[in-house]
Short mmCIF file of C-alpha atoms in Angstrom, two decimals:
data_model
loop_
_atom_site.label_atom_id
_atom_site.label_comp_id
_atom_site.label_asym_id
_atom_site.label_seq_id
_atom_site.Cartn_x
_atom_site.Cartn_y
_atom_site.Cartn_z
CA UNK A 1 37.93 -5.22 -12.18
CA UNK A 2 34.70 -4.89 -13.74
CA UNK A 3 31.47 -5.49 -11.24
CA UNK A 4 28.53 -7.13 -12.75
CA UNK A 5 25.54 -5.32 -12.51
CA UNK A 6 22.09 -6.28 -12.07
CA UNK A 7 20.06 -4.55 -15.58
CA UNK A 8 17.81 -2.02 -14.55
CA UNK A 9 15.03 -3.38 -16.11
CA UNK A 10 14.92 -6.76 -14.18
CA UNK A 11 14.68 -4.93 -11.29
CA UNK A 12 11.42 -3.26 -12.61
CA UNK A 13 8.25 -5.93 -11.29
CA UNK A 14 4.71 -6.15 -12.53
CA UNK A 15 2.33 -5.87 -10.15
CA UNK A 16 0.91 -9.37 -10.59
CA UNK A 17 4.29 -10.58 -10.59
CA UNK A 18 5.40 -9.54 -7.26
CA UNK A 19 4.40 -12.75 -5.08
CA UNK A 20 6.05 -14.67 -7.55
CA UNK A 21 9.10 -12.95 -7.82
CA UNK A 22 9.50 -12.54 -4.11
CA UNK A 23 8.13 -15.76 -2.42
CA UNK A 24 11.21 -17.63 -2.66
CA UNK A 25 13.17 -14.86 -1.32
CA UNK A 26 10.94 -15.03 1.94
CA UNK A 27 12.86 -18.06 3.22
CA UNK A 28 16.68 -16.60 3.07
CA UNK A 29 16.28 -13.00 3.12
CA UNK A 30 15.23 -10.26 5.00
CA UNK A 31 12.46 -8.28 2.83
CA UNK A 32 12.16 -4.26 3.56
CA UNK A 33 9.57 -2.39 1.79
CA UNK A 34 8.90 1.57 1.91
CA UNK A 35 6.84 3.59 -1.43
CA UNK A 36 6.12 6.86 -2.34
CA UNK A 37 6.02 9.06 -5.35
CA UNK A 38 9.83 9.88 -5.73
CA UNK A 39 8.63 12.56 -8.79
CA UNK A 40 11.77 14.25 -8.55
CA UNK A 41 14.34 12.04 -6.94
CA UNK A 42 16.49 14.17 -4.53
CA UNK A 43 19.43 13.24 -1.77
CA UNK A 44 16.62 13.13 0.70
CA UNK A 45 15.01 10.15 -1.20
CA UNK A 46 18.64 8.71 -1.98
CA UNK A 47 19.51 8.93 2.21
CA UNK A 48 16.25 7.53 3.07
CA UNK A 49 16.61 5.05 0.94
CA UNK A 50 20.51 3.81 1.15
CA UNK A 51 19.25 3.94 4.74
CA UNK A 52 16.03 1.45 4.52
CA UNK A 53 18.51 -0.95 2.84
CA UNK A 54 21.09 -0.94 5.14
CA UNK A 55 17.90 -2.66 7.74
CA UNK A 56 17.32 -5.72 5.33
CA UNK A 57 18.91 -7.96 2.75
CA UNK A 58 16.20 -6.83 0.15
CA UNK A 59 14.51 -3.33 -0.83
CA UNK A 60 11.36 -3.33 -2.45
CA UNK A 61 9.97 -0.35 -3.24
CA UNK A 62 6.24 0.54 -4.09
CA UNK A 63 6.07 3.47 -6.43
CA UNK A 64 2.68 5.31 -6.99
CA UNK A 65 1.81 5.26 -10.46
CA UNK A 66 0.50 8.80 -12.39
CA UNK A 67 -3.01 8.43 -12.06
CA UNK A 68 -2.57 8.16 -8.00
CA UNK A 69 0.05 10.87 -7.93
CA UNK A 70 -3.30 13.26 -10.08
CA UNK A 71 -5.61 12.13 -6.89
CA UNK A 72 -3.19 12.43 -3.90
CA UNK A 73 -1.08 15.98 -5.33
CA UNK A 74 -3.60 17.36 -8.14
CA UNK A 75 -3.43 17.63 -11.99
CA UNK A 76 0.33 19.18 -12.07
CA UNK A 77 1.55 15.98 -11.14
CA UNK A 78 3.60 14.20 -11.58
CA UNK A 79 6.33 15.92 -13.37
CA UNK A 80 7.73 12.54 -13.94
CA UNK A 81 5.84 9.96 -15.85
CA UNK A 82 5.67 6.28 -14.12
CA UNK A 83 7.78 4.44 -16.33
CA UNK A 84 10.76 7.32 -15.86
CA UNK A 85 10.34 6.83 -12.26
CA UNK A 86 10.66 3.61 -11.96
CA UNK A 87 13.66 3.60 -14.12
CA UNK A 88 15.69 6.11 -12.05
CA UNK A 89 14.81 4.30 -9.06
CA UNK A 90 15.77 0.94 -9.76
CA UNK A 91 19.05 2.41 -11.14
CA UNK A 92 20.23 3.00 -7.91
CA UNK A 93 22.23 0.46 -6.25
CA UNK A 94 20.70 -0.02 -3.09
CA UNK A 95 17.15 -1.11 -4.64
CA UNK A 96 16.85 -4.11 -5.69
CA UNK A 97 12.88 -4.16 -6.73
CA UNK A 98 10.69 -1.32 -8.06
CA UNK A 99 6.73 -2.32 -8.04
CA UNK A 100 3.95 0.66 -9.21
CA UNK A 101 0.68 0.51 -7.84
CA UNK A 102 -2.57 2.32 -8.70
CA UNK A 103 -4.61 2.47 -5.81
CA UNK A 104 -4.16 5.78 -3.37
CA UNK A 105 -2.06 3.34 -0.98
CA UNK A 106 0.34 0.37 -0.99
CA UNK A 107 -1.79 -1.61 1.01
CA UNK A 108 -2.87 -4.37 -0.67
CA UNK A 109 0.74 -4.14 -2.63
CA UNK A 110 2.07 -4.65 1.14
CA UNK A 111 0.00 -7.71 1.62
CA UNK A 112 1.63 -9.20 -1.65
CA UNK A 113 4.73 -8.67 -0.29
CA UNK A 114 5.03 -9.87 3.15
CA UNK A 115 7.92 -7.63 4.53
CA UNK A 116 9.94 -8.37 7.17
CA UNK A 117 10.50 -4.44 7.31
CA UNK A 118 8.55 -1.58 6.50
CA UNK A 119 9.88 1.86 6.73
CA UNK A 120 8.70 5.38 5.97
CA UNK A 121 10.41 8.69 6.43
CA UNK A 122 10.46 10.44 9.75
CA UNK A 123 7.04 12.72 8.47
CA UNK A 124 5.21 9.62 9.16
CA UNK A 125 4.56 8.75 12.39
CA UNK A 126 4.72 4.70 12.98
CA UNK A 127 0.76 4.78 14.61
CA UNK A 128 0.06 6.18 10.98
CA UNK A 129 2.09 4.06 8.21
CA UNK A 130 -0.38 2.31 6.27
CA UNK A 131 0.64 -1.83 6.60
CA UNK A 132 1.49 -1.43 9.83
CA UNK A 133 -0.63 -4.32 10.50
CA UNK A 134 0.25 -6.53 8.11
CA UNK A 135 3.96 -6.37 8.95
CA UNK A 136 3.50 -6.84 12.97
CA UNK A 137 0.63 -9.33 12.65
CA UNK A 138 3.69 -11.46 11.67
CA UNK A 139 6.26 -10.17 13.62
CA UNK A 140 7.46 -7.74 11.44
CA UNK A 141 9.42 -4.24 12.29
CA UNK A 142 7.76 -0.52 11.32
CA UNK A 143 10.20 1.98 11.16
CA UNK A 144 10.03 5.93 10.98
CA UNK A 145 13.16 7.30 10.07
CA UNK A 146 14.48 10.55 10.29
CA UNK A 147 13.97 12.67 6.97
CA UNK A 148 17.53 14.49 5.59
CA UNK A 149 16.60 18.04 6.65
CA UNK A 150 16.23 20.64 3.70
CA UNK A 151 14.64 18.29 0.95
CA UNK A 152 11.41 17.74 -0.47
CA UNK A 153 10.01 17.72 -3.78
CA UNK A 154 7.14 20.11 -3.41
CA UNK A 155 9.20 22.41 -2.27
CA UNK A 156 11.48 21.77 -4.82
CA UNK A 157 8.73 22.59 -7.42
CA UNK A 158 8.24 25.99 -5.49
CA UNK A 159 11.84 26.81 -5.91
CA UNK A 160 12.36 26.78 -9.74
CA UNK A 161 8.68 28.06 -10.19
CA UNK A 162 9.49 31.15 -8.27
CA UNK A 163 13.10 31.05 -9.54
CA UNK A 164 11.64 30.96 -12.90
CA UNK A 165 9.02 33.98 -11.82
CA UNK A 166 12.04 35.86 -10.58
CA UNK A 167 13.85 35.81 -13.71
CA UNK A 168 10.87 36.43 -16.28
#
């Protein structure tokens, strides 16, 4: 039997749609948010991931676009332009909304989306994920999980540059 599948590109929000596009979800779902960069989208991000979705009916993922990638990690990056990103994220099966934002943090992309749940990997400690406020002020859940051990994009990068140093 053939499954139907949501298109990818549905699952891809505007910025300044994301109220709309969520608010009548609010009433009958359970809404979990986490963001990051995801420039090159490893098993840690998949785990982390397939795991935030397994605490909610709903994953909504904020995705920092290129120019706040530049400020945050430097000129190199992001390998990955925005619109790639976003694509390979909301390909996988346990998102169901991709939203990019501009600003250094997902803050004010956190007010727009009221989550029930917001999660971060386990490098973050809960005193120190940004929205942390806006999700308990209404009796929300913040959630650290535990990071797959042996995965991270920087060091990623490091491995094929010196792999590629090696070899020259």
């Amino acid at each position: 039997m053939i499954r139907a599948v949501t298109p990818v590109t549905s699952k891809i929000l505007a910025r300044d749609s994301v109220q709309d596009a969520l608010r009548p979800l609010h009433d009958t779902a359970s809404i979990v948010f986490t963001n990051g960069c995801f420039d090159i989208l490893h098993a840690g991000h998949a785990d982390l991931l397939a795991r935030a979705r397994a605490h909610g009916d709903i994953l909504v993922i904020g995705v920092n676009a290129d120019e706040s990638i530049q400020r945050l990690k430097g000129p190199t990056r992001p390998l990955n332009a925005l619109q790639d990103r976003l694509f390979v994220l909301a390909s996988l099966e346990c998102v169901d909304y991709v939203v990019p934002f501009t600003e250094d943090t997902p803050y004010t992309l956190i007010q727009d989306v009221q989550p029930n749940i917001l999660i971060k990997g386990g490098d973050w400690s809960v005193e120190n994920i940004v929205g942390r406020d806006i999700v308990e002020a209404t009796g929300g859940t913040v959630l650290s999980l535990p990071l797959k051990p042996g995965f991270s994009t920087t060091g990623l990068i490091k491995k094929v540059l010196t792999t590629c140093t090696d070899e020259a």
